[in-house]
Coordinates of C-alpha atoms and ligand atoms in Angstrom, one line a residue:
X184 CA 33.7 137.3 -0.3
X185 CA 32.8 140.7 -1.9
X186 CA 29.7 141.3 -4.0
X187 CA 31.1 140.8 -7.5
X188 CA 33.1 137.7 -6.5
X189 CA 29.9 136.2 -5.0
X190 CA 27.9 137.1 -8.0
X191 CA 30.3 135.2 -10.2
X192 CA 31.2 132.2 -8.1
X193 CA 28.4 131.2 -5.7
X194 CA 26.2 128.4 -7.0
X195 CA 28.6 127.6 -9.8
X196 CA 31.7 126.1 -8.1
X197 CA 33.2 123.5 -10.5
X198 CA 32.4 119.9 -9.4
X199 CA 35.5 117.6 -9.4
X200 CA 33.7 114.5 -7.9
X201 CA 34.0 111.1 -9.7
X202 CA 32.0 111.3 -12.9
X203 CA 31.5 115.1 -12.8
X204 CA 32.6 117.2 -15.7
X205 CA 34.1 120.3 -14.0
X206 CA 31.7 122.8 -15.8
X207 CA 32.6 126.4 -14.9
X208 CA 29.0 127.4 -15.5
X209 CA 25.9 125.6 -14.2
X210 CA 24.5 123.4 -17.0
X211 CA 20.8 123.7 -18.0
X212 CA 19.1 120.6 -16.5
X213 CA 16.0 120.1 -18.5
X214 CA 15.0 116.7 -17.0
X215 CA 11.6 116.9 -15.4
X216 CA 12.3 113.9 -13.2
X217 CA 15.3 112.2 -11.6
X218 CA 15.7 108.4 -11.4
X219 CA 16.8 106.8 -8.2
X220 CA 18.4 103.4 -7.5
X221 CA 16.0 102.5 -4.6
X222 CA 12.6 103.8 -3.5
X223 CA 14.0 105.5 -0.4
X224 CA 17.0 107.0 -2.2
X225 CA 16.5 110.1 -4.4
X226 CA 19.6 110.9 -6.3
X227 CA 21.4 113.8 -4.6
X228 CA 18.0 114.9 -3.2
X229 CA 16.4 115.4 -6.6
X230 CA 13.0 113.9 -7.3
X231 CA 10.9 116.0 -9.6
X232 CA 11.8 119.3 -11.2
X233 CA 9.0 121.4 -9.8
X234 CA 10.2 120.6 -6.3
X235 CA 13.9 120.9 -6.9
X236 CA 16.0 121.4 -10.1
X237 CA 19.8 121.6 -10.2
X238 CA 19.9 124.8 -12.4
X239 CA 17.2 126.5 -10.3
X240 CA 19.1 125.4 -7.2
X241 CA 22.3 127.1 -8.5
X242 CA 20.5 130.4 -9.1
X243 CA 18.8 130.2 -5.8
X244 CA 22.2 129.9 -4.1
X245 CA 23.5 132.9 -6.0
X246 CA 20.4 135.0 -5.3
X247 CA 20.7 134.3 -1.5
X248 CA 24.4 135.1 -1.5
X249 CA 24.0 138.6 -3.2
X250 CA 21.3 139.6 -0.7
X251 CA 23.3 138.3 2.3
X252 CA 20.5 135.8 2.9
X253 CA 20.5 132.3 4.2
X254 CA 17.9 131.2 1.7
X255 CA 16.8 132.1 -1.8
X256 CA 13.8 131.0 -4.0
X257 CA 13.4 131.6 -7.7
X258 CA 9.9 132.1 -9.2
X259 CA 8.4 132.3 -12.6
X260 CA 7.8 136.0 -12.2
X261 CA 7.9 138.8 -9.7
X262 CA 4.2 138.5 -9.3
X263 CA 4.4 134.7 -8.8
X264 CA 6.9 135.4 -6.0
X265 CA 4.5 138.0 -4.4
X266 CA 1.5 135.6 -4.7
X267 CA 3.5 132.8 -3.0
X268 CA 4.6 135.1 -0.1
X269 CA 1.0 136.3 0.4
X270 CA -0.5 132.8 0.4
X271 CA 2.2 131.5 2.7
X272 CA 1.8 134.1 5.3
X273 CA -1.9 135.2 5.3
X274 CA -5.4 133.9 5.9
X275 CA -8.8 135.5 5.4
X276 CA -9.4 138.3 7.9
X277 CA -5.8 139.4 8.1
X278 CA -4.7 142.9 7.4
X279 CA -1.7 144.2 5.3
X280 CA -0.2 147.7 5.3
X281 CA 1.2 148.5 1.9
X282 CA 3.1 151.5 0.5
X283 CA 0.6 153.7 -1.4
X284 CA 2.8 153.9 -4.5
X285 CA 3.5 150.3 -5.5
X286 CA 4.0 148.9 -9.0
X287 CA 0.5 148.8 -10.7
X288 CA 0.6 145.0 -11.1
X289 CA 1.3 144.5 -7.4
X290 CA -1.7 146.8 -6.5
X291 CA -3.9 144.9 -8.9
X292 CA -2.9 141.6 -7.2
X293 CA -3.6 143.1 -3.8
X294 CA -6.8 144.8 -4.6
X295 CA -8.5 142.7 -7.2
X296 CA -7.4 139.2 -6.2
X297 CA -6.6 139.0 -2.5
X298 CA -8.8 141.8 -1.2
X299 CA -11.7 141.1 -3.6
X300 CA -11.8 137.3 -3.4
X301 CA -10.0 136.2 -0.2
X302 CA -11.1 138.8 2.4
X303 CA -7.6 140.1 3.1
X304 CA -7.7 143.8 3.9
X305 CA -5.1 146.2 2.5
X306 CA -4.4 149.7 3.8
X307 CA -2.3 151.7 1.3
X308 CA -0.4 154.3 3.3
X309 CA 2.5 156.7 2.7
X310 CA 5.1 154.5 4.4
X311 CA 7.7 157.2 3.9
X312 CA 6.1 158.8 7.0
X313 CA 6.6 156.1 9.6
X314 CA 4.0 157.8 12.0
X315 CA 1.3 157.2 9.3
X316 CA 2.4 153.5 9.1
X317 CA 2.2 153.1 12.9
X318 CA -1.3 154.7 13.0
X319 CA -2.5 152.1 10.4
X320 CA -1.5 149.1 12.5
X321 CA -4.4 147.0 13.9
X322 CA -4.4 143.8 15.9
X323 CA -5.2 142.0 12.5
X324 CA -2.0 143.4 10.8
X325 CA 0.2 140.5 9.8
X326 CA 2.3 142.0 7.0
X327 CA 3.9 145.3 6.1
X328 CA 4.8 145.5 2.4
X329 CA 7.0 148.3 1.2
X330 CA 8.8 149.3 -2.0
X331 CA 11.7 151.6 -1.5
X332 CA 12.2 153.5 -3.8
X333 CA 8.7 153.3 -5.0
X334 CA 7.5 152.7 -8.6
X335 CA 7.2 155.2 -10.1
X336 CA 7.4 158.2 -7.7
X337 CA 10.7 157.1 -6.1
X338 CA 9.6 157.7 -2.6
X339 CA 11.8 156.1 0.1
X340 CA 10.8 154.5 3.3
X341 CA 13.2 154.2 6.3
X342 CA 13.6 150.4 6.2
X343 CA 15.5 150.1 9.5
X344 CA 12.9 152.2 11.4
X345 CA 10.0 150.3 9.9
X346 CA 11.8 147.0 10.7
X347 CA 11.9 148.0 14.4
X348 CA 8.2 148.9 14.4
X349 CA 7.3 145.6 12.8
X350 CA 9.5 143.6 15.1
X351 CA 8.0 145.2 18.2
X352 CA 4.5 144.2 17.0
X353 CA 5.3 140.8 15.7
X354 CA 4.5 141.8 12.1
X355 CA 6.5 140.5 9.1
X356 CA 8.2 143.1 6.9
X357 CA 8.5 142.5 3.2
X358 CA 10.6 144.8 1.1
X359 CA 10.4 144.8 -2.7
X360 CA 14.0 145.7 -3.6
X361 CA 13.6 145.5 -7.4
X362 CA 14.5 149.2 -8.1
X363 CA 17.8 149.1 -6.2
X364 CA 18.9 145.5 -6.9
X365 CA 20.9 143.7 -4.2
X366 CA 24.0 145.7 -5.3
X367 CA 22.7 149.1 -4.0
X368 CA 20.5 148.0 -1.1
X369 CA 20.2 145.1 1.3
X370 CA 17.0 145.2 3.3
X371 CA 17.7 142.1 5.3
X372 CA 20.8 143.8 6.7
X373 CA 18.5 146.7 7.8
X374 CA 16.1 144.3 9.7
X375 CA 13.6 143.3 7.0
X376 CA 12.3 139.7 7.2
X377 CA 11.8 139.0 3.5
X378 CA 13.3 140.6 0.3
X379 CA 11.5 140.3 -3.0
X380 CA 12.7 141.0 -6.5
X381 CA 11.3 140.9 -10.0
X382 CA 14.4 139.4 -11.6
X383 CA 12.9 140.5 -14.9
X384 CA 14.6 143.9 -14.1
X385 CA 18.1 144.6 -13.0
X386 CA 19.0 141.2 -11.6
X387 CA 18.8 139.6 -15.1
X388 CA 19.4 142.9 -16.7
X389 CA 18.9 142.1 -20.4
X390 CA 15.1 142.2 -20.9
X391 CA 15.0 138.5 -21.9
X392 CA 13.6 136.6 -19.0
X393 CA 10.6 137.0 -16.7
X394 CA 11.3 135.9 -13.1
X395 CA 11.0 136.6 -9.5
X396 CA 13.1 136.0 -6.3
X397 CA 12.5 135.8 -2.6
X398 CA 15.5 136.0 -0.2
X399 CA 15.3 135.5 3.6
X400 CA 17.1 134.3 6.7
X401 CA 14.4 132.6 8.8
X402 CA 14.2 128.8 8.1
X403 CA 10.6 128.4 9.2
X404 CA 9.4 131.3 6.9
X405 CA 11.5 129.8 4.1
X406 CA 9.9 126.4 4.5
X407 CA 6.4 127.9 4.4
X408 CA 7.1 129.8 1.2
X409 CA 8.9 126.9 -0.4
X410 CA 5.9 124.7 0.4
X411 CA 3.6 127.1 -1.3
X412 CA 6.0 127.5 -4.3
X413 CA 6.0 123.7 -4.8
X414 CA 2.2 123.4 -4.1
X415 CA 1.2 126.1 -6.7
X416 CA 4.1 125.4 -9.1
X417 CA 5.4 129.0 -9.3
X418 CA 8.9 128.0 -10.3
X419 CA 11.6 129.6 -12.5
X420 CA 12.3 127.3 -15.5
X421 CA 15.8 125.8 -16.0
X422 CA 16.5 128.0 -19.0
X423 CA 15.5 131.2 -17.1
X424 CA 17.6 130.0 -14.2
X425 CA 20.6 129.8 -16.5
X426 CA 20.0 133.2 -18.1
X427 CA 19.5 134.8 -14.7
X428 CA 22.7 133.1 -13.4
X429 CA 24.5 134.6 -16.4
X430 CA 22.9 138.1 -15.9
X431 CA 23.9 138.3 -12.2
X432 CA 27.6 138.0 -13.0
X433 CA 27.6 141.5 -14.4
X434 CA 25.1 143.1 -12.0
X435 CA 27.7 145.2 -10.1
X436 CA 29.2 146.6 -13.3
X437 CA 25.8 147.3 -14.8
X438 CA 24.5 149.0 -11.7
X439 CA 27.5 151.3 -11.5
X440 CA 26.9 152.3 -15.1
X441 CA 23.1 152.7 -14.7
X442 CA 23.8 155.0 -11.7
X443 CA 26.6 157.0 -13.3
X444 CA 24.5 157.6 -16.5
X445 CA 21.4 158.5 -14.4
X446 CA 23.3 161.1 -12.3
X447 CA 24.4 162.9 -15.4
X448 CA 21.0 162.7 -17.1
X449 CA 19.2 163.8 -13.9
X450 CA 21.5 166.8 -13.7
X451 CA 21.1 167.6 -17.4
X452 CA 17.3 167.4 -17.2
X453 CA 17.0 169.3 -13.9
X454 CA 18.6 172.4 -15.4
X455 CA 16.7 172.3 -18.7
X456 CA 14.2 175.1 -19.3
X457 CA 11.5 172.8 -20.7
X458 CA 11.6 170.5 -17.7
X459 CA 9.3 171.1 -14.7
X460 CA 10.5 168.5 -12.3
X461 CA 13.0 165.6 -12.0
X462 CA 12.6 163.0 -9.3
X463 CA 15.8 161.1 -8.7
X464 CA 17.1 159.9 -5.2
X465 CA 20.6 161.1 -6.1
X466 CA 19.6 164.7 -6.5
X467 CA 19.9 167.0 -3.5
X468 CA 16.4 168.2 -4.4
X469 CA 14.9 164.8 -3.6
X470 CA 13.0 165.2 -0.3
X471 CA 14.7 162.1 1.1
X472 CA 18.2 162.6 -0.3
X473 CA 19.7 162.1 3.2
X474 CA 17.8 158.8 3.8
X475 CA 18.9 157.7 0.3
X476 CA 22.6 158.2 1.3
X477 CA 22.1 156.4 4.5
X478 CA 20.3 153.2 3.5
X479 CA 21.4 152.8 -0.2
X480 CA 24.9 152.3 -1.6
X481 CA 24.0 154.1 -4.8
X482 CA 21.0 155.9 -6.3
X483 CA 20.1 153.5 -9.1
X484 CA 18.9 153.9 -12.7
X485 CA 15.3 155.0 -12.4
X486 CA 13.9 158.5 -12.5
X487 CA 10.6 160.3 -13.1
X488 CA 10.3 163.5 -15.0
X489 CA 7.6 166.1 -15.7
X490 CA 8.0 168.5 -18.6
X491 CA 6.5 172.0 -18.8
X492 CA 3.5 171.5 -21.2
X493 CA 0.7 169.1 -21.7
X494 CA 0.1 165.5 -22.6
X495 CA 0.6 166.2 -26.3
X496 CA 4.0 167.8 -25.9
X497 CA 5.0 164.9 -23.5
X498 CA 4.0 162.3 -26.1
X499 CA 5.8 164.3 -28.8
X500 CA 9.0 164.4 -26.7
X501 CA 8.8 160.6 -26.4
X502 CA 8.1 160.2 -30.1
X503 CA 11.2 162.2 -31.0
X504 CA 13.6 160.0 -29.0
X505 CA 15.8 157.4 -30.7
X506 CA 17.6 155.5 -27.9
X507 CA 14.8 155.4 -25.3
X508 CA 12.2 152.8 -26.4
X509 CA 8.6 153.5 -25.4
X510 CA 8.0 150.3 -23.4
X511 CA 6.9 149.0 -20.0
X512 CA 9.6 147.3 -17.8
X513 CA 12.9 148.6 -16.6
X514 CA 16.4 147.5 -15.5
X515 CA 17.7 146.3 -18.8
X516 CA 20.9 147.5 -20.5
X517 CA 18.8 149.5 -23.0
X518 CA 17.1 152.7 -22.0
X519 CA 13.3 152.6 -21.8
X520 CA 10.7 155.3 -21.3
X521 CA 7.0 155.2 -20.5
X522 CA 4.0 157.0 -19.0
X523 CA 3.1 155.1 -15.9
X524 CA -0.5 156.5 -15.5
X525 CA -1.4 155.2 -19.0
X526 CA 0.8 152.1 -19.0
X527 CA 2.3 150.3 -16.0
X528 CA 0.0 151.8 -13.5
X529 CA -3.2 152.1 -15.5
X530 CA -4.9 149.6 -13.1
X531 CA -4.4 151.9 -10.1
X532 CA -7.8 153.8 -9.6
X533 CA -7.7 157.3 -11.1
X534 CA -8.5 159.0 -7.8
X535 CA -5.6 157.2 -6.1
X536 CA -3.2 158.3 -8.8
X537 CA -4.4 161.9 -8.5
X538 CA -3.9 161.8 -4.7
X539 CA -0.4 160.5 -5.1
X540 CA 0.6 163.0 -7.8
X541 CA 0.9 160.3 -10.4
X542 CA -0.3 162.5 -13.3
X543 CA -0.9 161.5 -16.9
X544 CA 2.2 163.6 -17.9
X545 CA 4.6 161.9 -15.5
X546 CA 7.4 160.2 -17.5
X547 CA 9.3 157.3 -16.1
X548 CA 12.8 156.6 -17.5
X549 CA 14.8 153.5 -17.0
X550 CA 18.3 154.7 -17.9
X551 CA 20.3 152.1 -19.7
X552 CA 24.1 151.5 -19.9
X553 CA 24.6 153.1 -23.3
X554 CA 27.2 155.9 -23.8
X555 CA 25.7 158.7 -21.7
X556 CA 26.8 161.4 -24.3
X557 CA 24.5 159.7 -26.9
X558 CA 21.7 159.5 -24.4
X559 CA 22.0 163.2 -23.4
X560 CA 22.2 164.4 -27.0
X561 CA 19.1 162.3 -27.8
X562 CA 17.2 163.9 -24.9
X563 CA 18.4 167.3 -25.9
X564 CA 17.3 167.1 -29.5
X565 CA 13.9 165.6 -28.5
X566 CA 13.4 168.5 -26.1
X567 CA 14.3 171.0 -28.7
X568 CA 11.5 169.8 -31.0
X569 CA 8.7 170.4 -28.5
Ligands
P1T863 O1 6.8 141.6 -14.1 P1 7.1 140.7 -12.9 O2 8.4 140.0 -13.1 O3 6.0 139.8 -12.5 O4 7.4 141.7 -11.6 C1 6.4 142.5 -11.0 C2 7.1 143.6 -10.4 C3 7.3 143.6 -9.0 N1 7.8 144.6 -8.3 C4 8.2 145.7 -9.0 C5 8.8 146.9 -8.2 C6 8.0 145.8 -10.3 O5 8.4 147.0 -10.9 C7 7.4 144.8 -11.1 C8 7.2 144.8 -12.5 N2 7.3 146.1 -13.1 C9 7.1 146.5 -14.4 C10 6.8 145.6 -15.4 C11 7.2 147.9 -14.7 O6 7.3 148.3 -15.8 O7 7.2 148.7 -13.7

């Protein structure tokens, strides 16, 4: 089955069994508990909704299918998914190698929760250079955690190469695939052990549900993470499961439009005389353009931009826009714009931001699926006013 067919049908096959209704979409099962006829006999495997819920089960099947995974788990947020993976796989004294340019909230979780309180050590390294990653491995290293492309500098890491390094050393590789979505990149096929998504972004795609997902092939790892998910209660609600099921059905079409719009916008901005720099993996000027073509099926909808000028002209540019809302988050049908250093990544220590090149004037754009001519004329008029 091809991607779009899976995204529409898996998890929602009509049920023709005796007493079933033949729904063509998965119903929202709100029941917190499920009655059984005998003590030993849970009905269809359902006991209590935290452990298993039919609507969540449906979205988990769809999520697994679109990442070519054997198993999928749906969480209450991307960070709840991250927390469950960390608790499932690590104990005090373990060491994690993480990409140096991760989403700010992920860094806060790593540094201020797991490192500060639970004696798990994190090394933040530039995983786009695999030699640096290899050098950072110690006998205590249990996990390699990468984002590719990174948030917000869009650096890529060679997933297949890192998967080999990890496998040789018996280290688990987690890839946060939020920026690409399962439509443009499939890390499990490149050798990663675990794929993680904030479904709040492209997977749901309409900025109306917070959620997270984990997809993987190994049954033992799956059981460990599912055990933690049930133990801590980090589950996606039935309503969110329904809305994510609905969102996934148009993921391929949305991603194509995000990418087509982004290419045109990146090219427009790159030639504009008030723009200093455009970072977009689909531009030949991106330092890892060749790797992008190799491991991704498209270049996505995220870009970062620096204007010539200072923080005031940058803020003025944003104020003058009409279709790009100044807001955190990304991956919805509507275009969003923000300043990561002052918003989504404010919790990253200032000296780390400086080292990375994450300046206060770096603008991050989540390009929506609006008509690209409207988006470009909006950008053009806002630039003309600064
Ligand atoms: O917000 P939540 O669903 O908990 O997901 C966290 C998360 C995980 N991974 C990546 C790559 C992310 O970008 C995020 C959330 N990011 C934003 C809210 C943002 O504006 O970048």
